[in-house]
Each structure stands twice: as C-alpha cells, then as structure tokens.
Coordinates of C-alpha atoms and ligand atoms in Angstrom, one line a residue:
L228 CA 85.0 87.6 116.6
P229 CA 83.9 85.5 114.0
V230 CA 86.5 85.2 111.4
A231 CA 86.6 84.1 108.0
V232 CA 90.1 82.7 106.2
L233 CA 90.4 82.9 102.5
I234 CA 93.1 80.9 101.2
S235 CA 94.4 79.6 97.4
G236 CA 97.5 77.5 98.5
G237 CA 99.7 76.2 101.8
G238 CA 98.0 77.9 104.2
S239 CA 100.8 78.7 106.2
N240 CA 99.5 82.1 107.5
L241 CA 96.2 80.4 108.5
Q242 CA 97.8 77.7 110.4
A243 CA 99.5 80.7 112.1
L244 CA 96.4 82.2 113.0
I245 CA 95.6 78.6 114.5
D246 CA 98.4 77.8 116.3
A247 CA 97.7 81.6 118.0
R248 CA 94.4 80.6 118.9
Q249 CA 95.2 77.3 120.1
A250 CA 98.2 78.9 122.4
G251 CA 95.0 81.3 123.9
E252 CA 96.7 84.1 122.3
L253 CA 93.5 84.5 119.7
P254 CA 90.5 85.8 121.0
V255 CA 88.2 85.3 117.8
E256 CA 86.5 82.2 116.2
L257 CA 87.7 80.6 113.1
R258 CA 84.3 80.4 111.6
A259 CA 85.9 78.6 108.3
V260 CA 88.5 78.7 105.6
I261 CA 87.0 79.5 102.4
S262 CA 89.6 78.3 99.2
N263 CA 89.1 79.2 95.4
R264 CA 91.2 75.9 94.8
A265 CA 90.3 72.5 95.6
D266 CA 93.7 71.1 96.3
A267 CA 95.2 73.8 98.7
Y268 CA 96.8 71.8 101.5
G269 CA 95.2 74.9 104.0
L270 CA 92.1 73.0 103.4
T271 CA 94.0 70.1 105.5
R272 CA 95.1 72.3 108.0
A273 CA 91.8 73.6 108.7
A274 CA 89.6 70.1 108.8
R275 CA 92.7 69.0 111.1
A276 CA 91.7 72.0 113.6
G277 CA 88.1 70.7 113.1
I278 CA 87.3 74.3 111.1
A279 CA 84.4 74.4 108.4
T280 CA 85.8 74.3 104.9
R281 CA 84.5 75.6 101.7
V282 CA 85.7 75.7 98.0
L283 CA 84.2 78.2 95.9
S284 CA 86.3 77.2 92.6
H285 CA 86.5 80.5 90.4
K286 CA 86.4 78.1 87.3
A287 CA 82.9 77.4 87.5
F288 CA 82.4 81.3 86.9
G289 CA 82.2 83.3 83.9
S290 CA 83.2 86.3 85.2
R291 CA 85.5 88.1 88.4
A292 CA 82.1 89.7 89.3
E293 CA 79.7 86.5 89.1
Y294 CA 82.9 84.8 91.4
D295 CA 82.7 87.7 94.0
R296 CA 78.8 88.0 94.3
A297 CA 79.0 83.6 95.4
L298 CA 81.9 84.7 97.2
A299 CA 80.1 87.5 99.3
A300 CA 76.6 85.4 99.3
L301 CA 79.0 82.8 101.5
L302 CA 80.4 85.0 103.5
D303 CA 76.9 87.0 104.4
E304 CA 75.6 83.8 105.3
L305 CA 79.2 83.6 107.4
A306 CA 78.9 86.7 108.8
P307 CA 82.3 87.1 109.8
G308 CA 83.0 90.4 111.7
L309 CA 86.3 89.6 110.4
V310 CA 87.5 88.4 106.6
V311 CA 91.3 87.5 106.3
L312 CA 92.8 86.8 103.2
A313 CA 96.0 84.6 104.1
G314 CA 97.9 83.8 100.6
F315 CA 94.4 84.1 98.5
M316 CA 95.7 84.6 95.3
R317 CA 92.6 86.2 93.5
I318 CA 92.1 90.3 92.5
L319 CA 88.7 90.9 94.5
T320 CA 86.5 93.4 92.5
P321 CA 85.9 96.9 94.3
K322 CA 82.6 96.5 94.9
F323 CA 83.5 93.5 96.7
V324 CA 85.6 95.1 98.7
A325 CA 83.6 97.7 99.5
G326 CA 81.2 95.7 101.5
F327 CA 84.2 94.5 104.0
R328 CA 85.8 98.5 104.5
G329 CA 87.3 97.9 107.7
R330 CA 86.8 94.2 108.3
M331 CA 89.3 93.0 105.5
F332 CA 93.0 92.3 105.9
N333 CA 96.2 90.7 103.4
I334 CA 99.4 90.4 104.6
H335 CA 101.7 90.7 101.5
P336 CA 105.6 90.0 101.3
S337 CA 107.0 93.0 101.0
L338 CA 107.5 96.5 102.6
L339 CA 104.9 97.9 100.9
P340 CA 104.3 100.6 99.1
K341 CA 107.3 98.7 98.1
Y342 CA 106.5 95.9 95.5
P343 CA 103.0 95.6 94.9
G344 CA 102.0 92.4 93.3
L345 CA 104.1 89.3 92.3
H346 CA 107.4 87.9 92.7
T347 CA 108.2 90.6 95.7
H348 CA 111.4 88.4 96.9
R349 CA 113.0 88.8 93.3
R350 CA 112.8 91.9 93.1
A351 CA 114.1 92.7 96.4
L352 CA 117.3 91.2 95.5
E353 CA 117.2 92.4 91.8
A354 CA 116.7 95.8 93.2
G355 CA 119.8 95.3 95.7
D356 CA 117.7 96.5 99.0
S357 CA 119.6 95.7 102.1
E358 CA 115.9 94.8 103.9
H359 CA 112.6 93.5 102.7
G360 CA 109.6 92.4 105.0
A361 CA 105.9 91.6 104.9
T362 CA 102.9 94.0 105.5
V363 CA 99.4 93.5 107.2
H364 CA 97.3 96.3 105.9
F365 CA 93.1 96.5 105.4
V366 CA 92.3 95.5 102.1
T367 CA 90.6 98.6 100.1
E368 CA 90.1 98.5 96.4
E369 CA 93.7 99.2 95.1
L370 CA 95.6 96.0 94.7
D371 CA 98.3 95.9 97.7
G372 CA 96.9 99.4 98.5
G373 CA 95.6 99.7 101.5
P374 CA 96.5 101.3 105.0
P375 CA 99.2 99.3 106.4
V376 CA 98.6 97.9 109.7
L377 CA 101.6 96.4 110.7
Q378 CA 104.9 95.6 108.9
A379 CA 108.2 93.4 109.7
R380 CA 111.5 93.5 108.1
V381 CA 114.1 91.3 107.6
P382 CA 117.6 91.9 106.3
V383 CA 118.8 90.3 103.0
L384 CA 121.9 88.4 103.1
P385 CA 124.8 87.7 101.1
G386 CA 123.7 84.2 99.3
D387 CA 120.3 85.0 99.5
D388 CA 118.1 83.9 96.8
A389 CA 114.3 84.3 96.6
E390 CA 113.7 81.3 98.5
R391 CA 115.9 81.7 101.3
L392 CA 114.6 85.4 101.5
A393 CA 110.5 84.2 101.2
A394 CA 111.5 81.7 104.0
R395 CA 112.7 84.7 106.1
V396 CA 110.0 86.5 105.4
L397 CA 107.3 83.9 106.0
E398 CA 109.0 83.5 109.7
Q399 CA 107.9 87.3 110.1
E400 CA 103.8 87.1 108.6
H401 CA 103.5 84.1 111.1
R402 CA 104.2 86.5 113.8
I403 CA 102.7 89.7 112.8
Y404 CA 99.3 88.2 111.2
P405 CA 98.2 86.7 114.3
L406 CA 99.2 90.1 116.4
A407 CA 97.4 92.4 114.1
V408 CA 94.4 89.8 113.4
R409 CA 94.4 89.8 117.9
W410 CA 94.6 94.2 117.7
L411 CA 91.2 94.6 115.5
A412 CA 89.6 91.5 117.5
T413 CA 90.3 93.0 121.2
G414 CA 89.7 96.7 119.6
R415 CA 92.9 98.3 119.5
L416 CA 92.8 98.8 116.2
W417 CA 90.0 99.8 113.4
L418 CA 89.9 102.1 110.3
D419 CA 88.6 105.6 110.7
E420 CA 85.7 107.3 108.8
T421 CA 88.7 108.8 107.0
G422 CA 90.3 105.6 106.3
R423 CA 93.2 105.7 108.6
P424 CA 94.3 102.8 110.5
V425 CA 93.9 103.9 114.3
L426 CA 96.2 102.0 117.0
D427 CA 95.3 102.7 120.7
G428 CA 93.6 105.4 119.9
R429 CA 96.4 106.8 118.0
P430 CA 96.2 107.2 114.2
Ligands
GRF300 C1 103.3 83.5 100.6 O1 104.1 83.8 99.9 C2 103.1 84.5 101.5 O2 104.5 85.4 101.3 C3 101.6 84.9 100.7 O3 101.3 84.2 100.3 C4 102.1 83.3 100.0 C5 101.4 81.6 100.8 O4 101.5 82.1 102.1 N1 101.4 85.9 101.9 P1 100.5 81.0 102.8 O5 101.6 80.1 103.4 O6 99.5 80.0 102.1 O7 99.7 81.2 103.7

C-alpha cells in the first residue's frame, strides 16, 4: 500500500512508521513525506530513510483552498492509497478531506472526543484527569472529529507537567500509529459506507 505522510515538525510519528517498516512490521511503501514547513526535522528523518520529500509551504498560497488544491494535485501525482497526518499542523478544507474519505488518518494527543484542538496535555492536567492518551482516527470534515480507530491510555501521575505527560503520550502514539496503518494496509480495517470503522468484520 503506497502511503504519503504529511508532517510539520519533528516527525517522531513518521520515525515510528519508518522503524516499523524496517522491522518488517509494516507492509507499506512510504512513498513520500510532505511538509508545509521547510525546517521540519521530519524531512531529515525521511531523507535518511531514502524517502522522497516535498515541501509545500502554506506561505506561498493566498488561501486555505488554494493550498489544499496544490496539496491535492501533489497527492494525485503520488497516488497514495493512504494519507497519514503525523504532526501535520494545518487544518484541511472539507473539500480536500472529502477526496480522501476512508483513506486518511490522523493521530491526536488526547482520548477523543475529549480535548479536540491544541494544548491537550495542559487541558487534561487542568481538568485533573487521572488518565490521558492518544487517538488514531479517520479524518473527516470535523476537526479531530473523525471516527476513532485505536486509542492508547496513559496514567496522569503526581508531579506531571505538560512536558512529562506529552512524552508519555507520544511514546504510545509511536506504538498505535504503526498498528493502525498496518490494520488498514492488511485489509483488517476499513471505513464502511455509513462512515463507521470496521475491524476484522466487527463495527
Ligand atoms: C505531537 O504533539 C503529537 O502528539 C502530535 O503531533 C505532535 C508532533 O508529532 N501527533 P511528531 O513528533 O511530529 O510526529
């Protein structure tokens, strides 16, 4: 399954996918890494792994719609079977997302539907939650609102600050993202026509 990975920063989730592939645990072709920022360290990770990289800077476009049209054209050229958003910090237009229904994942550092949006670790701490986590979900028009595919839970521990909690969550992201991509790549997971994820034939 050809996969395109979209990043904006460090690319630790991209690295987890690269490592899973190297370990023979992820039967996909990482066809390209696309970043909206030229300084994303994830581009270095991709280059080291021999993966094609593209930078599509949002600064070069006058509107979100124009950016998304250029991104869609780039992806059409790459023809991925799956688009993986991995630390990609742009909001995609509904028109763009509709073109990848059932073929685009995102990972969000919270137990969705709790804490969509930003600063999820600080919000969990401020709420006094005893647990927190990460969610892999299909991307739909609703920001961080697509149907969850896989979640990981971590305890919130005494003395946690946002950085320590984020690190504990990130560790789990690196475990569940390759797993979710593998499920889709091996046909165990798909989005049915009513928009519900199906795993191993079970809704
Ligand atoms: C992290 O906060 C992660 O929780 C979220 O995006 C951020 C950067 O991830 N998915 P990465 O290291 O660039 O993959």
